[in-house]
Amino acid sequence: MSGEIILETTGLTKEFKGFVAVNNVNLQVRRGDIHALIGPNGAGKTTYFNLLTKFLPPTRGTITYRGVDITHEKPAQTARRGIVRSFQISAVFPHMTVLENVRAALQRNLGTSFHFWKPERSLYHLHERALELLAAVDLQDFADEMTVNLPYGRKRALELATTMALEPELMLLDEPTQGMGHEDVSRVTQLIKKVSQGRTILMVEHNMNVVSSIADRITVLQRGAVIADGPYDEVSKNPQVIEAYMGSAENELQGAH
Amino acid sequence: MAAELLKIDNLHAWYGESHVLHGVSMTVAEGEVVSILGRNGAGRTTTLRAIVGLTGSRKGSIRIGGHEAVKLPPHRIARLGVGYCPEERGIFASLSAEENLLLPPPVGAGGMSLAEIYDMFPNLKERATSPGTRLSGGEQQMLAVARILRTGARLLLLDEISEGLAPVIVQKLAETIRTLKAKGYTIVLVEQNFRFAAPLADRFYVMEHGKMVREFARHELSANTGMLQEYLGV
Amino acid sequence: MSRATRFTYLALLALAIVAPMIGLYPVFVMKLLCFALFACAFNLLLGFTGLLSFGHAAFFGFAAYVAGWVIKALGWTPELGLLAGAATGALLGSVFGLVAIRRQGIYFAMVTLALSQMIFFVCLQAPFTGGEDGLQGVPRGNLFGLLSLQSDTTMYYVVLAIFVACFLAILRIVTSPFGQVLKMIRENEPRATSLGYQVDRYKLLAFILSATLSGLAGSLKTVVMGFASLTDVHWAMSGEVILMSLLGGVGTFFGPVLGAGIVIALQDNLADKVGAWVNVIIGVIFVVCVLAFRKGIVGEVQAFLERRRKSGRAA
Amino acid sequence: QISGDVIRIGFITDMSSVYADIDGQGGVEAIKMAIADMGGAINGKKIEILTADHQNKPDVAATKAREWFDTQGMDVLIGGTNSGTSLAMAKVAAEKKKPFIAVGAASSALTNEQCTPYTMHWAYDTTALAKGTGNAVVKQGGKTWYFLTADYAFGHQLQTDTAKVVQASGGQIVGSVRHPLNASDFSSFLLQAQSSKAQILGMANAGGDTINTIKAANEFGITKTMKLAGLLVFINDIHSLGLKTTQGMYMTDSWYWNQNQETRAWARKFFDKMKRMPSSLQAGDYSAATQYLAAVKAVASDDAEKVLGHMKKAKFNDVFMKGGWVRGDGRVIHDMYLMQVKSPDKSTEPWDYYNVAQVFKGEEAWTTKADSKCALWK
Amino acid sequence: MTEIFGIPIQAFLGQLMLGLVNGAFYAMLSLGLAVIFGLLDIVNFAHGALYMVGAFAAWIMLEKWGVNYWWALLLAPLIVGALGVVIERAFLKRLYGLDPLYGLLLTFGIALILEGIFRDQYGVSGQSYPVPDALAGATNLGFMVLPNYRAWVVLASIAVCLGTWFLIERTRLGAYLRAGTENAKLVQAFGVNVPMMVMLTYGAGAALAALAGVLAAPVIQVTPLMGSNLIIVVFAVVVIGGMGSILGSIVTGLALGIIEGFTRVFYPEASNVVVFVIMAIVLMIRPAGLFGKEA
Ligand SMILES: Nc1ncnc2c1ncn2[C@@H]1O[C@H](COP(=O)(O)OP(=O)(O)OP(=O)(O)O)[C@@H](O)[C@H]1O
Ligand SMILES: Nc1ncnc2c1ncn2[C@@H]1O[C@H](COP(=O)(O)OP(=O)(O)OP(=O)(O)O)[C@@H](O)[C@H]1O
Ligand SMILES: [Mg+2]
Ligand SMILES: [Mg+2]
């Protein structure tokens, strides 16, 4: 049912000691979209994500998710509603195996996480699904590897698999391709495209190749405020955006990448 | 060819027990911009860290301006005129942005002034009194680069400096590097972003599994695209 | 659990069962088991949740007093006394937990230290604890009102049974679904939060479980030895239990048991022979441990076996 | 018949903590002197000593005592300082039905509520300290008292006992303040004491607390307006404070090395080994061991009941006491002394610190049958 | 007579003054702890022992060589500072980059060792150190008789505290130190001799503890246990002030001295706990301590 608004913020504002990092942002994300959030450094993208996931309390404004006001909920509550984020800096459980990392996410829906008297065996039936998810990101061969030992790109892929395990309705990705080689970038881009089936994705990304190839809609932030919002073609021609973000015309489509 | 400012010979380096560099050799002439390419985990970061002495243990030879540096502690290496911008940025949370900027002691003459730096990165001026790590990801990246431009180091080791920056800023950074080159700085550029590095570097090294496997000059670039495709997937 | 580990445990259990017959002094082994249980309970928190509490003496010691008091003053049977002690640990653990759990790292350690200092002063002042003199002369009584514990041998097997049960319980807790969440929290707390786990609740439950078992250990000690004293609630006891875990191996199952054994045996044997030097020796152990065997004895042995296995595989 | 063919004396005391100086190794040495004086053996059976440090922790003391009774064949236990540890050891000894001699403990509970047929309280107790110092000071004109009390069982008891004595002999208590154990700074408490305008500051504390109180009292000039009365002060405390700060102070003790020829001779022997003069407790340890061994010799057995039976009938004469005896409550009755600290110019040699101001003879110093709560002595 | 909270104003002022004296010790000790924690990320359990060694050093120098108080004030911190340098070189150096827990445990061990040695050598009941002649006597302030020596303690320690604060928060050296705490390797790669700096910092922290020890020697009995009696309270001070915050530990030290002093008047039984009660309350409201930066 595309077109329905899944997430909406109205007048969302965050101030740090007088410095306005996010300024009166009104944003609507449609169900099923891959929605990119771009903007120059320090525009407030990460802060905006932090507000959505409750890692920071907003100074003003409201966040509505599927018609429910979730402005004052706790991070974990929000996560259980189906809003899940990945971090700008890689976030895995380093001394657990790759499989256990994914299982950690699958386990949550089991409802036995407080059961300290159950054996570990009660989790084994999750392995099948975990391997499926790993296969989706090409990590099936690493299932029993300690996660610390994975190269950076693979960790990012793992993080994606873990996030998917939660069956999120809305995924928030903060620079998912940062720090990846070209090969990985295109793989992860395709991966995002793939997992976007049946869910909504809101992502921050500086790599214009990625944005242009998969984003349905783009919002541009500058100094905490929205300066443009719309499909890629439209936004990328917006002179204000070019001036503030993309830079001179020769790089227009490619970005710097 | 101008004098060699940096000459690495058969360099091995370890993190704890894991052997990461397996005999790296490379040279960088004074005033040159050299870029090291390679996949994730090839050992590029480790090469830079080994030069400044931040890996576990090292073996082989690193000559900087004629001085053997492989046995020196990091602070002595820096004093040879080396400026290092780490991949993880290394911004200090307990120092304000400006204090971060002023932190590295001068190691040579002719560093940029604070005004020049603020001119180049106006964001930093605006956030000067914020604690360093409260800056946005990109602002921190700028800070990390700006920080070593002040010290007067003549040999700059830059690790993934275009990472996470908006395209406009990346362009600005490219200009900065050109300016620095014009001023005679010597630069080693580790970049994932080939399009950023390509127009800037005089020479390229390609790294794989802790070794330099290819070396070519800019004018050989087009001849090497096939090879790069193979090594990097560009 | 690997076969070798299982075999080691069984061998140790067999040894423990015959201990009184081969001339080991049962009261000493019982004391050791009580402290080993305490160290295991502590390690549940430090080793498997990543929380360093500097206030565990409060659970151990206060429960020891409560158990002693209900047995001596109210005439409860020993098993009820132990239950009362464990309940005291749980209750105190919930209170400490609610206050401290929101803080992290060194602050967590310091808050627990502060709270336990308060408990210490309560024990010093409250009339039922006997102040400086401690709560003396607690009778062992009859288990379930039937089985007299007066004989050291009977008492010993009861203590051993309780210890083994608790040890298995800890094994289970650590590998349970709940234990998995604890592991996540230790590894990367923000990530666990973002996966939707309310980490504070898990930490709180871990803290309460650890406090409960510590309380049980404390009350068991009272029943065995017949007294509870300020030593049990003093912050030095919190330091001691850290030493035990560290020496044996934080985050290993058997480490705290071994650590407790060594520390108790040292204190027991050295005190007579070297006087003031006992502190120096314990200090030296601390230093050596931290510098050379950071993983603790069991941890180092495991790491060694691991390395050998790896190089064996490589060869 | 001697069990295990050896006579084993156990001695558990503070060897490393705050009371190590007044008992500790010195106590061990004193007991060894007693054994040596006995010839090292009785009827050819060797005498051995086991020693342990309880660090002032009742649990350590009790554990050790139990272990030695169970595994070492210990025949008698001598307990050093402090009260908590001695009460704990008394419990164990009673359970094991073996003699226990408390030397260093102050608590009169050992021969009162908690008396047992196996406990003998040797050197002194809080009642005696209170009676001695309290009485004497009031008699010297110190009518109004203010107590500075260590806030634990022993301190409270000392204060209560002394207050009773002071009031009985016509004095008046104008106030008191409790300080935590091991407080490092007493100035605040002293200021409160001073504003009470009492004549006497009764220090119901011990060891380091007393020492720090005295130091601070001098510093703040409290000693100009009030007189200090130490309720539990040992010669080692005086030694470490020096005469300049302590001169004129009164206190009660059970023994002083510089009393007569005999005490001096014994003390010098002790000094040769320990490089310090013996405290009353160390002399008490010597005496306890000597009398126990004498009893073993007399009954030619180390059987607890026989030995105790003999000791409870005997008269004790040694360097520590003359004509001492064990009362029904386990209290060993002997003379006590009120000491006054000399001024520095009166002291002729190191450790020459006291003038004996008064001697309390026989039962005068101790609790009375009327006041006793010991069920055995009724 | 005017009264405040039911006690005469004179007594009130007297207690205030005494609280300040104790607070000055807390401040100096917690300052050294804060410096070491802030810069080395080590919870220095040995701090109390170093304080004790400082006091003993002064006493030994006086007894054995007749070195007077003023020289001791200079020499004892130097000696103990050197001891600190040795400890850092020999032990702590090996722990950098590890969990701070290890530093705490190591210094705990060192504290036990130092204490044990002095216990064995000098017993526990302690030694007296005389008040230096120049500071003997007392001044009548009207509301109380204040020993001159205590007045000197307050002045000296406040001066030392402010000096240290200035050095760390307001100078370049301080910036190196603060940055070094976070990422010593990187600071070193910028050309700062970090190992030397860290070593001297620990030495300076130890010297500060020793200085407090010398200042305290004439006031209390010099005993091997004087440090461990104090250290837990000083920890609490540092935590309340905000770990690593220099200013925090100074202000909190003084304030807690005063609060503790008044507790001794109003509810003496609680005077040992009051610090911990305050600590628990403060941390509930401000997790990072009064002056600590939120993580
Ligand atoms: N906790 C904070 N305190 C003060 N200022 C902050 C804080 N967090 C962020 N800021 C400021 O808010 C602004 C927005 O930061 P944010 O991290 O959201 O940027 P961003 O859009 O994600 O940039 P980038 O692309 O560089 O990561 C920045 O100028 C940053 O310095
Ligand atoms: N601290 C460390 N300890 C152990 N191994 C490490 C450490 N840092 C890096 N490595 C390993 O060394 C190898 C080379 O890493 P390096 O960071 O130099 O690669 P890179 O070429 O810079 O790649 P990237 O694009 O990820 O930065 C990798 O296999 C990595 O896993
Ligand atoms: Mg960002
Ligand atoms: Mg790299």
Short mmCIF file of C-alpha atoms in Angstrom, two decimals, chain A residues 76 79-80 85 87 91-96 100 103-104 107-108 112-120 122-123 159 162-163 166, chain C residues 169 172-181 183-185 187-199 201-202 205 209:
data_model
loop_
_atom_site.label_atom_id
_atom_site.label_comp_id
_atom_site.label_asym_id
_atom_site.label_seq_id
_atom_site.Cartn_x
_atom_site.Cartn_y
_atom_site.Cartn_z
CA ALA A 76 13.95 0.06 23.23
CA ALA A 79 12.92 -0.48 18.45
CA ARG A 80 10.16 -2.91 19.28
CA ARG A 85 18.84 1.78 13.01
CA PHE A 87 25.18 3.01 13.32
CA ALA A 91 28.10 -1.90 15.59
CA VAL A 92 28.49 -5.61 16.07
CA PHE A 93 29.14 -7.90 19.03
CA PRO A 94 32.83 -8.49 18.39
CA HIS A 95 33.44 -11.56 20.52
CA MET A 96 30.43 -13.52 19.39
CA GLU A 100 25.37 -15.56 17.19
CA ARG A 103 20.72 -14.93 16.45
CA ALA A 104 20.94 -12.16 19.03
CA GLN A 107 16.08 -14.15 19.82
CA ARG A 108 14.21 -11.04 20.76
CA THR A 112 12.29 -15.92 26.38
CA SER A 113 15.04 -13.44 26.89
CA PHE A 114 14.48 -13.20 30.62
CA HIS A 115 14.36 -16.96 31.02
CA PHE A 116 17.58 -17.58 32.82
CA TRP A 117 16.66 -21.16 33.53
CA LYS A 118 16.31 -22.29 29.89
CA PRO A 119 19.23 -23.98 28.17
CA GLU A 120 20.97 -22.49 25.19
CA SER A 122 16.21 -23.56 23.20
CA LEU A 123 17.75 -21.13 20.73
CA GLU A 159 25.18 -5.48 10.71
CA THR A 162 21.30 -8.46 12.04
CA THR A 163 19.12 -5.47 11.46
CA LEU A 166 14.44 -7.84 13.51
CA ALA C 169 22.66 -22.99 38.10
CA ARG C 172 22.83 -22.62 33.08
CA ILE C 173 22.17 -18.93 33.60
CA VAL C 174 25.18 -17.99 31.53
CA THR C 175 24.22 -20.12 28.57
CA SER C 176 20.48 -19.49 28.78
CA PRO C 177 18.71 -17.11 26.41
CA PHE C 178 19.02 -14.57 29.19
CA GLY C 179 22.74 -15.25 29.39
CA GLN C 180 23.02 -14.54 25.68
CA VAL C 181 21.53 -11.12 26.21
CA LYS C 183 26.77 -11.35 26.63
CA MET C 184 25.46 -8.87 24.11
CA ILE C 185 25.34 -6.18 26.74
CA GLU C 187 30.05 -6.81 24.14
CA ASN C 188 28.24 -3.76 22.84
CA GLU C 189 25.62 -2.16 24.96
CA PRO C 190 24.29 0.47 22.52
CA ARG C 191 23.87 -2.22 19.92
CA ALA C 192 21.88 -4.38 22.30
CA THR C 193 19.64 -1.40 23.01
CA SER C 194 19.14 -0.77 19.35
CA LEU C 195 18.11 -4.37 18.86
CA GLY C 196 15.29 -3.64 21.24
CA TYR C 197 16.57 -5.08 24.49
CA GLN C 198 15.87 -3.01 27.55
CA VAL C 199 19.36 -3.48 28.84
CA ARG C 201 16.23 -4.67 33.06
CA TYR C 202 18.60 -7.41 32.05
CA LEU C 205 18.06 -9.15 36.83
CA LEU C 209 20.68 -13.08 40.66
#
